[in-house]
mmCIF file of C-alpha atoms in Angstrom:
data_model
loop_
_atom_site.group_PDB
_atom_site.id
_atom_site.type_symbol
_atom_site.label_atom_id
_atom_site.label_comp_id
_atom_site.label_asym_id
_atom_site.label_seq_id
_atom_site.Cartn_x
_atom_site.Cartn_y
_atom_site.Cartn_z
ATOM 1 C CA MET A 1 109.546 23.994 4.525
ATOM 2 C CA ASN A 2 106.015 25.370 4.757
ATOM 3 C CA TYR A 3 104.313 26.360 8.016
ATOM 4 C CA LEU A 4 102.406 23.064 8.420
ATOM 5 C CA GLU A 5 105.648 21.091 8.034
ATOM 6 C CA PHE A 6 107.259 23.394 10.612
ATOM 7 C CA LEU A 7 104.480 22.652 13.110
ATOM 8 C CA GLU A 8 104.685 18.910 12.392
ATOM 9 C CA ASN A 9 108.412 18.956 13.181
ATOM 10 C CA LYS A 10 107.675 20.566 16.548
ATOM 11 C CA LYS A 11 105.769 17.462 17.687
ATOM 12 C CA HIS A 12 107.531 15.299 20.254
ATOM 13 C CA THR A 13 107.592 11.823 18.717
ATOM 14 C CA ILE A 14 108.922 8.665 20.306
ATOM 15 C CA GLY A 15 110.803 5.840 18.644
ATOM 16 C CA GLU A 16 110.455 2.070 18.946
ATOM 17 C CA PHE A 17 112.834 0.202 21.265
ATOM 18 C CA GLY A 18 111.289 -3.267 21.268
ATOM 19 C CA PHE A 19 110.815 -6.259 19.011
ATOM 20 C CA LYS A 20 108.088 -8.502 17.666
ATOM 21 C CA ALA A 21 106.498 -10.579 20.440
ATOM 22 C CA ASN A 22 107.760 -14.166 20.541
ATOM 23 C CA TYR A 23 105.526 -15.460 23.360
ATOM 24 C CA ILE A 24 101.804 -14.936 23.897
ATOM 25 C CA PRO A 25 100.120 -17.090 26.604
ATOM 26 C CA GLU A 26 97.279 -19.193 25.241
ATOM 27 C CA ILE A 27 95.150 -18.483 28.322
ATOM 28 C CA ALA A 28 95.431 -14.704 27.847
ATOM 29 C CA PHE A 29 92.255 -12.878 26.845
ATOM 30 C CA ASP A 30 92.172 -11.068 23.506
ATOM 31 C CA PHE A 31 92.742 -7.601 24.940
ATOM 32 C CA GLN A 32 95.615 -8.916 27.115
ATOM 33 C CA LYS A 33 97.279 -10.368 24.018
ATOM 34 C CA ALA A 34 96.948 -6.982 22.282
ATOM 35 C CA ILE A 35 98.578 -5.214 25.253
ATOM 36 C CA ILE A 36 101.455 -7.723 25.368
ATOM 37 C CA GLU A 37 102.133 -7.367 21.650
ATOM 38 C CA LYS A 38 102.077 -3.570 21.734
ATOM 39 C CA ALA A 39 104.213 -3.315 24.876
ATOM 40 C CA VAL A 40 106.880 -5.740 23.627
ATOM 41 C CA SER A 41 106.978 -3.945 20.268
ATOM 42 C CA LYS A 42 107.468 -0.607 22.030
ATOM 43 C CA GLY A 43 110.169 -1.877 24.389
ATOM 44 C CA ARG A 44 109.545 0.858 26.964
ATOM 45 C CA MET A 45 105.952 1.374 27.990
ATOM 46 C CA ALA A 46 103.631 2.195 30.871
ATOM 47 C CA ILE A 47 100.616 -0.110 31.234
ATOM 48 C CA PHE A 48 97.874 1.739 33.092
ATOM 49 C CA ALA A 49 95.250 -1.031 33.333
ATOM 50 C CA ASP A 50 92.478 -0.981 35.909
ATOM 51 C CA THR A 51 92.081 -3.468 38.747
ATOM 52 C CA GLY A 52 91.295 -7.021 37.658
ATOM 53 C CA LEU A 53 92.456 -6.739 34.045
ATOM 54 C CA GLY A 54 95.302 -9.223 34.503
ATOM 55 C CA LYS A 55 98.374 -7.026 34.819
ATOM 56 C CA THR A 56 100.352 -9.798 36.555
ATOM 57 C CA LEU A 57 99.832 -12.178 33.619
ATOM 58 C CA ILE A 58 100.724 -9.396 31.178
ATOM 59 C CA GLN A 59 103.937 -8.551 33.052
ATOM 60 C CA VAL A 60 105.067 -12.173 33.328
ATOM 61 C CA ALA A 61 104.455 -12.607 29.592
ATOM 62 C CA ILE A 62 106.461 -9.446 28.780
ATOM 63 C CA ALA A 63 109.320 -10.708 30.949
ATOM 64 C CA GLN A 64 109.286 -14.074 29.158
ATOM 65 C CA ASN A 65 109.481 -12.282 25.795
ATOM 66 C CA ILE A 66 112.592 -10.402 26.928
ATOM 67 C CA VAL A 67 114.216 -13.585 28.272
ATOM 68 C CA ASN A 68 113.484 -15.415 24.988
ATOM 69 C CA LYS A 69 114.852 -12.544 22.891
ATOM 70 C CA THR A 70 118.003 -11.670 24.831
ATOM 71 C CA GLY A 71 118.825 -14.762 26.878
ATOM 72 C CA LYS A 72 119.374 -12.351 29.764
ATOM 73 C CA LYS A 73 117.612 -11.713 33.061
ATOM 74 C CA VAL A 74 114.601 -9.540 33.905
ATOM 75 C CA LEU A 75 113.980 -7.878 37.278
ATOM 76 C CA ILE A 76 110.398 -7.386 38.485
ATOM 77 C CA LEU A 77 109.960 -4.832 41.294
ATOM 78 C CA THR A 78 106.861 -5.210 43.463
ATOM 79 C CA PRO A 79 105.335 -3.867 46.690
ATOM 80 C CA LEU A 80 105.566 -6.003 49.828
ATOM 81 C CA ALA A 81 103.988 -9.487 49.712
ATOM 82 C CA VAL A 82 103.105 -9.231 46.004
ATOM 83 C CA ALA A 83 105.987 -11.410 44.793
ATOM 84 C CA PHE A 84 104.219 -14.699 45.506
ATOM 85 C CA GLN A 85 101.351 -13.610 43.229
ATOM 86 C CA PHE A 86 103.833 -13.450 40.336
ATOM 87 C CA ILE A 87 105.144 -16.907 41.206
ATOM 88 C CA LEU A 88 101.611 -18.346 41.166
ATOM 89 C CA GLU A 89 100.745 -16.607 37.883
ATOM 90 C CA ALA A 90 103.932 -17.920 36.272
ATOM 91 C CA GLU A 91 103.032 -21.447 37.392
ATOM 92 C CA LYS A 92 99.683 -21.121 35.610
ATOM 93 C CA LEU A 93 101.600 -20.293 32.431
ATOM 94 C CA GLY A 94 103.982 -23.218 32.895
ATOM 95 C CA ILE A 95 106.927 -20.889 33.612
ATOM 96 C CA THR A 96 109.310 -22.160 36.289
ATOM 97 C CA ASP A 97 112.389 -20.023 35.548
ATOM 98 C CA ILE A 98 111.344 -17.420 38.124
ATOM 99 C CA GLU A 99 112.308 -16.723 41.742
ATOM 100 C CA TYR A 100 111.862 -14.279 44.609
ATOM 101 C CA SER A 101 115.065 -12.800 46.025
ATOM 102 C CA LYS A 102 115.330 -10.862 49.279
ATOM 103 C CA ASP A 103 119.111 -10.431 49.421
ATOM 104 C CA GLY A 104 120.267 -9.840 45.836
ATOM 105 C CA SER A 105 121.229 -13.438 45.067
ATOM 106 C CA HIS A 106 119.549 -15.028 42.039
ATOM 107 C CA THR A 107 119.910 -17.998 39.703
ATOM 108 C CA LYS A 108 116.735 -17.801 37.558
ATOM 109 C CA SER A 109 116.004 -15.689 34.478
ATOM 110 C CA MET A 110 113.111 -13.804 36.091
ATOM 111 C CA VAL A 111 113.907 -12.277 39.464
ATOM 112 C CA ILE A 112 111.335 -10.637 41.735
ATOM 113 C CA CYS A 113 112.194 -8.280 44.561
ATOM 114 C CA ASN A 114 110.552 -5.569 46.638
ATOM 115 C CA TYR A 115 111.216 -1.886 46.024
ATOM 116 C CA GLU A 116 112.684 -1.640 49.523
ATOM 117 C CA ARG A 117 115.310 -4.297 48.727
ATOM 118 C CA LEU A 118 116.502 -2.919 45.383
ATOM 119 C CA HIS A 119 119.834 -1.801 46.908
ATOM 120 C CA HIS A 120 120.892 -5.472 47.057
ATOM 121 C CA PHE A 121 120.884 -5.772 43.241
ATOM 122 C CA ASN A 122 123.262 -4.810 40.419
ATOM 123 C CA LYS A 123 121.642 -3.265 37.338
ATOM 124 C CA GLU A 124 124.346 -4.775 35.115
ATOM 125 C CA ASP A 125 122.778 -8.213 35.680
ATOM 126 C CA PHE A 126 119.525 -7.349 33.883
ATOM 127 C CA ARG A 127 118.351 -6.484 30.376
ATOM 128 C CA GLY A 128 114.771 -5.771 31.367
ATOM 129 C CA VAL A 129 113.006 -4.262 34.365
ATOM 130 C CA ILE A 130 109.294 -4.167 35.223
ATOM 131 C CA LEU A 131 107.901 -1.874 37.917
ATOM 132 C CA ASP A 132 104.678 -3.333 39.286
ATOM 133 C CA GLU A 133 102.286 -0.837 40.924
ATOM 134 C CA SER A 134 104.567 1.994 39.846
ATOM 135 C CA SER A 135 102.265 4.554 41.479
ATOM 136 C CA ILE A 136 103.686 3.388 44.799
ATOM 137 C CA LEU A 137 106.785 5.456 44.065
ATOM 138 C CA LYS A 138 104.825 8.512 45.213
ATOM 139 C CA ASN A 139 104.680 6.996 48.711
ATOM 140 C CA PHE A 140 108.445 6.538 49.033
ATOM 141 C CA ASP A 141 110.902 9.114 50.277
ATOM 142 C CA GLY A 142 113.389 10.710 47.906
ATOM 143 C CA LYS A 143 116.112 8.147 48.587
ATOM 144 C CA ILE A 144 114.181 5.082 47.368
ATOM 145 C CA LYS A 145 112.557 6.985 44.481
ATOM 146 C CA ASN A 146 115.935 8.238 43.230
ATOM 147 C CA GLN A 147 117.408 4.765 43.685
ATOM 148 C CA VAL A 148 114.707 3.215 41.476
ATOM 149 C CA THR A 149 115.030 5.915 38.804
ATOM 150 C CA SER A 150 118.817 5.599 38.733
ATOM 151 C CA PHE A 151 118.625 1.801 38.548
ATOM 152 C CA VAL A 152 116.299 1.608 35.542
ATOM 153 C CA LYS A 153 117.977 4.325 33.445
ATOM 154 C CA LYS A 154 120.649 2.016 32.025
ATOM 155 C CA ILE A 155 118.375 -0.968 31.334
ATOM 156 C CA PRO A 156 117.193 -1.177 27.693
ATOM 157 C CA PHE A 157 113.734 -2.740 28.202
ATOM 158 C CA ARG A 158 111.586 -0.948 30.805
ATOM 159 C CA PHE A 159 107.938 -1.274 31.742
ATOM 160 C CA LEU A 160 105.737 0.396 34.336
ATOM 161 C CA SER A 161 102.432 -1.029 35.456
ATOM 162 C CA THR A 162 99.720 0.282 37.759
ATOM 163 C CA ALA A 163 95.970 0.201 38.183
ATOM 164 C CA THR A 164 95.839 3.623 39.756
ATOM 165 C CA PRO A 165 97.067 6.274 37.338
ATOM 166 C CA SER A 166 95.695 9.729 38.057
ATOM 167 C CA PRO A 167 94.894 11.519 34.780
ATOM 168 C CA ASN A 168 95.238 14.888 36.503
ATOM 169 C CA ASP A 169 98.396 13.931 38.390
ATOM 170 C CA PHE A 170 100.887 15.381 35.935
ATOM 171 C CA ILE A 171 103.765 14.728 38.322
ATOM 172 C CA GLU A 172 103.117 10.984 38.077
ATOM 173 C CA LEU A 173 102.923 11.099 34.282
ATOM 174 C CA GLY A 174 106.146 13.126 34.128
ATOM 175 C CA THR A 175 108.104 10.825 36.432
ATOM 176 C CA SER A 176 106.790 7.793 34.500
ATOM 177 C CA SER A 177 107.998 9.267 31.219
ATOM 178 C CA GLU A 178 111.394 10.039 32.722
ATOM 179 C CA ALA A 179 111.780 6.526 34.175
ATOM 180 C CA LEU A 180 111.012 5.032 30.756
ATOM 181 C CA GLY A 181 113.714 7.168 29.155
ATOM 182 C CA TYR A 182 111.475 9.573 27.306
ATOM 183 C CA MET A 183 110.941 13.262 28.044
ATOM 184 C CA GLY A 184 112.168 14.347 31.477
ATOM 185 C CA TYR A 185 109.775 15.691 34.075
ATOM 186 C CA MET A 186 111.056 19.270 33.924
ATOM 187 C CA ASP A 187 111.154 19.193 30.111
ATOM 188 C CA MET A 188 107.519 18.054 30.127
ATOM 189 C CA LEU A 189 106.536 20.975 32.356
ATOM 190 C CA THR A 190 108.346 23.449 30.098
ATOM 191 C CA LYS A 191 106.802 22.113 26.902
ATOM 192 C CA PHE A 192 103.178 21.526 27.905
ATOM 193 C CA PHE A 193 102.553 23.511 31.095
ATOM 194 C CA LYS A 194 102.523 27.039 32.411
ATOM 195 C CA ASN A 195 103.523 28.197 35.859
ATOM 196 C CA ASN A 196 100.396 29.190 37.746
ATOM 197 C CA MET A 197 102.069 31.047 40.602
ATOM 198 C CA ALA A 198 100.912 34.674 40.877
ATOM 199 C CA SER A 199 98.738 34.164 37.797
ATOM 200 C CA ILE A 200 95.054 34.946 37.442
ATOM 201 C CA ALA A 201 94.733 33.658 33.904
ATOM 202 C CA LYS A 202 91.096 32.823 33.264
ATOM 203 C CA GLN A 203 91.968 29.820 31.179
ATOM 204 C CA SER A 204 93.579 28.094 34.185
ATOM 205 C CA LYS A 205 91.618 24.961 35.000
ATOM 206 C CA ASN A 206 93.574 24.136 38.126
ATOM 207 C CA ILE A 207 93.494 27.268 40.252
ATOM 208 C CA GLY A 208 95.789 26.879 43.246
ATOM 209 C CA GLU A 209 98.107 24.362 41.580
ATOM 210 C CA LYS A 210 101.642 25.354 40.708
ATOM 211 C CA TYR A 211 101.327 24.343 37.047
ATOM 212 C CA TYR A 212 98.430 23.967 34.663
ATOM 213 C CA LEU A 213 98.185 22.430 31.222
ATOM 214 C CA LYS A 214 98.303 25.026 28.454
ATOM 215 C CA PRO A 215 94.857 25.039 26.773
ATOM 216 C CA HIS A 216 96.314 24.907 23.255
ATOM 217 C CA ALA A 217 98.668 22.044 24.254
ATOM 218 C CA GLU A 218 96.052 19.718 25.782
ATOM 219 C CA LYS A 219 95.535 17.584 22.667
ATOM 220 C CA SER A 220 99.270 17.384 21.943
ATOM 221 C CA PHE A 221 100.045 16.466 25.559
ATOM 222 C CA PHE A 222 97.722 13.470 25.676
ATOM 223 C CA ALA A 223 98.780 12.425 22.180
ATOM 224 C CA TRP A 224 102.341 12.347 23.539
ATOM 225 C CA VAL A 225 101.289 10.351 26.624
ATOM 226 C CA ASN A 226 99.494 7.914 24.308
ATOM 227 C CA GLN A 227 102.764 7.185 22.516
ATOM 228 C CA TRP A 228 104.394 5.614 25.558
ATOM 229 C CA SER A 229 101.433 4.284 27.572
ATOM 230 C CA ILE A 230 98.275 2.195 27.400
ATOM 231 C CA MET A 231 95.371 3.407 29.526
ATOM 232 C CA VAL A 232 92.471 0.994 29.879
ATOM 233 C CA LYS A 233 89.640 0.765 32.410
ATOM 234 C CA MET A 234 87.644 -1.870 30.512
ATOM 235 C CA PRO A 235 88.459 -4.110 27.515
ATOM 236 C CA SER A 236 86.061 -2.025 25.405
ATOM 237 C CA ASP A 237 88.550 0.866 25.648
ATOM 238 C CA LEU A 238 90.691 -1.199 23.263
ATOM 239 C CA GLY A 239 87.739 -2.405 21.202
ATOM 240 C CA TYR A 240 87.122 -5.735 22.966
ATOM 241 C CA ASP A 241 84.199 -7.358 24.775
ATOM 242 C CA ASN A 242 83.395 -6.342 28.385
ATOM 243 C CA SER A 243 81.165 -9.293 29.315
ATOM 244 C CA ARG A 244 83.798 -10.997 31.519
ATOM 245 C CA TYR A 245 84.233 -7.795 33.548
ATOM 246 C CA GLU A 246 80.675 -6.806 34.354
ATOM 247 C CA LEU A 247 80.791 -6.912 38.157
ATOM 248 C CA PRO A 248 77.951 -6.725 40.695
ATOM 249 C CA GLU A 249 77.300 -3.377 42.323
ATOM 250 C CA LEU A 250 79.649 -2.358 45.125
ATOM 251 C CA ILE A 251 77.619 -1.921 48.304
ATOM 252 C CA THR A 252 78.747 0.985 50.484
ATOM 253 C CA ASN A 253 77.245 1.531 53.931
ATOM 254 C CA LYS A 254 78.019 4.725 55.848
ATOM 255 C CA HIS A 255 77.802 4.582 59.623
ATOM 256 C CA VAL A 256 77.768 7.869 61.515
ATOM 257 C CA VAL A 257 79.272 8.185 64.990
ATOM 258 C CA GLU A 258 77.976 11.383 66.574
ATOM 259 C CA ASN A 259 80.251 13.605 68.634
ATOM 260 C CA LYS A 260 78.453 14.023 71.968
ATOM 261 C CA CYS A 261 81.292 15.828 73.728
ATOM 262 C CA THR A 262 80.494 19.414 74.774
ATOM 263 C CA VAL A 263 84.083 20.298 75.627
ATOM 264 C CA ASP A 264 85.697 22.353 72.876
ATOM 265 C CA VAL A 265 89.286 22.271 71.664
ATOM 266 C CA ASP A 266 90.329 24.838 74.308
ATOM 267 C CA GLY A 267 88.797 22.832 77.161
ATOM 268 C CA GLN A 268 85.752 25.098 77.473
ATOM 269 C CA ILE A 269 82.370 23.481 78.217
ATOM 270 C CA LYS A 270 79.649 24.383 75.716
ATOM 271 C CA MET A 271 75.895 24.062 76.122
ATOM 272 C CA PHE A 272 75.656 22.266 72.780
ATOM 273 C CA THR A 273 78.068 20.290 70.661
ATOM 274 C CA PHE A 274 79.963 22.616 68.347
ATOM 275 C CA VAL A 275 80.676 22.427 64.623
ATOM 276 C CA ALA A 276 84.320 21.662 63.896
ATOM 277 C CA LYS A 277 85.607 24.135 61.322
ATOM 278 C CA SER A 278 89.350 24.555 61.669
ATOM 279 C CA PHE A 279 91.869 21.750 61.275
ATOM 280 C CA ARG A 280 92.642 22.008 64.994
ATOM 281 C CA GLU A 281 88.953 21.493 65.843
ATOM 282 C CA ILE A 282 88.674 18.554 63.441
ATOM 283 C CA ARG A 283 91.659 16.873 65.075
ATOM 284 C CA HIS A 284 90.042 17.442 68.468
ATOM 285 C CA GLU A 285 86.803 15.837 67.286
ATOM 286 C CA GLN A 286 88.726 12.868 65.895
ATOM 287 C CA LYS A 287 90.314 12.413 69.308
ATOM 288 C CA VAL A 288 87.116 12.591 71.386
ATOM 289 C CA THR A 289 85.244 10.170 69.060
ATOM 290 C CA LEU A 290 88.161 7.727 68.801
ATOM 291 C CA LYS A 291 86.773 5.018 71.092
ATOM 292 C CA ASP A 292 83.230 5.145 69.706
ATOM 293 C CA ARG A 293 84.490 4.934 66.126
ATOM 294 C CA CYS A 294 86.736 1.970 66.888
ATOM 295 C CA LEU A 295 83.951 0.137 68.748
ATOM 296 C CA LYS A 296 81.667 0.651 65.760
ATOM 297 C CA ALA A 297 84.339 -0.597 63.366
ATOM 298 C CA VAL A 298 84.850 -3.786 65.383
ATOM 299 C CA GLU A 299 81.079 -4.320 65.463
ATOM 300 C CA LEU A 300 80.880 -3.990 61.662
ATOM 301 C CA ALA A 301 83.733 -6.444 61.016
ATOM 302 C CA LYS A 302 82.717 -9.059 63.601
ATOM 303 C CA GLY A 303 82.595 -12.584 62.175
ATOM 304 C CA LYS A 304 83.893 -11.448 58.757
ATOM 305 C CA THR A 305 87.154 -11.632 56.893
ATOM 306 C CA SER A 306 87.865 -7.923 56.724
ATOM 307 C CA VAL A 307 90.431 -5.124 56.595
ATOM 308 C CA TYR A 308 90.396 -2.102 58.884
ATOM 309 C CA TRP A 309 91.782 0.805 56.841
ATOM 310 C CA VAL A 310 92.789 3.350 59.487
ATOM 311 C CA ASN A 311 94.297 6.828 59.347
ATOM 312 C CA LEU A 312 95.725 7.261 62.850
ATOM 313 C CA ASN A 313 98.100 5.155 64.938
ATOM 314 C CA ASP A 314 95.715 5.514 67.886
ATOM 315 C CA GLU A 315 92.907 3.968 65.807
ATOM 316 C CA SER A 316 95.178 1.091 64.853
ATOM 317 C CA SER A 317 96.339 0.289 68.397
ATOM 318 C CA LEU A 318 92.853 0.590 69.915
ATOM 319 C CA ILE A 319 91.263 -1.740 67.361
ATOM 320 C CA SER A 320 94.093 -4.182 67.955
ATOM 321 C CA SER A 321 93.129 -4.296 71.655
ATOM 322 C CA LEU A 322 89.391 -4.531 70.911
ATOM 323 C CA ASP A 323 89.522 -7.262 68.255
ATOM 324 C CA PRO A 324 91.587 -10.291 69.361
ATOM 325 C CA GLU A 325 91.334 -11.863 65.875
ATOM 326 C CA ALA A 326 92.827 -8.801 64.136
ATOM 327 C CA VAL A 327 96.542 -8.364 63.439
ATOM 328 C CA GLU A 328 98.063 -4.897 63.234
ATOM 329 C CA ILE A 329 100.685 -3.692 60.752
ATOM 330 C CA THR A 330 102.704 -0.680 61.865
ATOM 331 C CA GLY A 331 105.277 1.460 60.121
ATOM 332 C CA SER A 332 107.962 0.581 62.682
ATOM 333 C CA MET A 333 107.846 -3.139 61.818
ATOM 334 C CA SER A 334 110.642 -4.686 59.773
ATOM 335 C CA ILE A 335 110.017 -5.481 56.113
ATOM 336 C CA GLU A 336 110.170 -9.181 56.942
ATOM 337 C CA LYS A 337 107.525 -8.872 59.672
ATOM 338 C CA LYS A 338 105.136 -6.874 57.475
ATOM 339 C CA GLU A 339 105.553 -9.322 54.636
ATOM 340 C CA SER A 340 104.908 -12.307 56.910
ATOM 341 C CA ILE A 341 101.634 -10.781 58.198
ATOM 342 C CA LEU A 342 100.450 -9.921 54.682
ATOM 343 C CA MET A 343 101.219 -13.434 53.458
ATOM 344 C CA ASP A 344 99.324 -14.963 56.374
ATOM 345 C CA PHE A 345 96.290 -12.781 55.663
ATOM 346 C CA ALA A 346 96.340 -13.648 51.948
ATOM 347 C CA ASN A 347 96.517 -17.356 52.826
ATOM 348 C CA GLY A 348 93.600 -17.134 55.265
ATOM 349 C CA LYS A 349 95.647 -17.619 58.433
ATOM 350 C CA ILE A 350 94.629 -14.195 59.730
ATOM 351 C CA LYS A 351 90.957 -13.287 59.990
ATOM 352 C CA ARG A 352 91.213 -9.498 60.031
ATOM 353 C CA LEU A 353 93.955 -7.010 59.225
ATOM 354 C CA ILE A 354 94.599 -3.493 60.579
ATOM 355 C CA THR A 355 96.631 -1.314 58.239
ATOM 356 C CA LYS A 356 96.985 1.990 56.395
ATOM 357 C CA ALA A 357 96.477 2.471 52.670
ATOM 358 C CA LYS A 358 99.907 4.049 52.164
ATOM 359 C CA MET A 359 101.578 0.891 53.534
ATOM 360 C CA THR A 360 99.566 -1.934 51.942
ATOM 361 C CA GLY A 361 97.130 -0.354 49.484
ATOM 362 C CA MET A 362 99.001 -1.423 46.332
ATOM 363 C CA GLY A 363 98.938 -4.597 44.284
ATOM 364 C CA LEU A 364 97.679 -7.154 46.799
ATOM 365 C CA ASN A 365 95.104 -9.625 45.515
ATOM 366 C CA TRP A 366 92.655 -10.281 48.355
ATOM 367 C CA GLN A 367 89.711 -11.861 46.573
ATOM 368 C CA HIS A 368 88.998 -13.925 49.677
ATOM 369 C CA CYS A 369 88.149 -10.701 51.520
ATOM 370 C CA ASN A 370 84.867 -9.077 50.441
ATOM 371 C CA HIS A 371 84.490 -6.664 53.378
ATOM 372 C CA SER A 372 86.415 -3.584 54.481
ATOM 373 C CA VAL A 373 85.971 -0.828 57.044
ATOM 374 C CA PHE A 374 87.345 2.578 56.067
ATOM 375 C CA PHE A 375 87.988 5.306 58.604
ATOM 376 C CA SER A 376 87.027 8.568 56.929
ATOM 377 C CA TYR A 377 86.259 11.925 58.485
ATOM 378 C CA LEU A 378 83.831 14.746 57.748
ATOM 379 C CA PHE A 379 83.619 18.126 59.436
ATOM 380 C CA LEU A 380 80.496 17.409 61.497
ATOM 381 C CA ARG A 381 80.578 13.719 62.170
ATOM 382 C CA ALA A 382 82.928 10.799 62.300
ATOM 383 C CA VAL A 383 82.032 8.446 59.458
ATOM 384 C CA LEU A 384 82.860 4.793 58.911
ATOM 385 C CA SER A 385 82.269 3.217 55.517
ATOM 386 C CA SER A 386 81.970 -0.549 55.224
ATOM 387 C CA TYR A 387 82.161 -2.377 51.883
#
């Protein structure tokens, strides 16, 4: 063996676990058909496709391929209130052998459930599993995350799908690889990364992070990621036409609410308003501008179908009292209650919704809603952004 052969053998290659696609929807676009064929052939793959590229259609088609090949069942895991979107997409494809289960009972070949209800199901009943909006796993506590990972490990055909992969979030890429049955997260860190603690290496691109990608391993790392994932922001990334996805410009309006309070965080009266610098001062400024910010938000959303994306519980409860047409989602609500509210909003029964991104910011198709109010915060001023 010469040196080049030795280096070639050090590469981490991944085998094929799938089969030739036996079902491609006629209504699928060309790039969607290419993704379906590649994913089914691979058998275990992450599909990182941007918003609006038809991931639901792709996932239903992959599930149908597995059902046709094995005659066994496929489980599709989704965030809250997303299940009905899969049912509707399947109907468009003429697929009726699909159902939504909340308690673990099922009679159809394709079964949809929420991540929070996975404990009702037995992994022995399924030959394939699809994780929709897999990035949501970062928002769950260790119990649910470990439950999902343990569940999928014994299932031969596995697929992850999300529109929000973070190229620099190596933790997400590592956990995705591990869930698919490829290199484990810790093995990935050992092979491609270097511990950055107590290091002043000049080549570090991520100062302050615990690990950084070894400069000489960057090309090999992304070549490895490319073996088990598809990353696409536009069809042209795969060599196809973008004309169907050229969207109008997103209009962002920033509305500033000035802090006029002259009382500082320690209760001392100042001659002029002060500049918030520390986290404690920022929290104080958030508190004293709370009412003005909420009043402005209600003014911006008046008469529109809109979503209030809040950060604080106090913002949520105050807007709920100020806007009688808005319905609030809180973390203390039951899964059933949250799901009912989200369904009503999607069906147009609720005019405006008050929620947090970590609870409902994944996978929901709200094309009927073209306006949102985001509560953001800068050091000097409270800022609201409306879209």
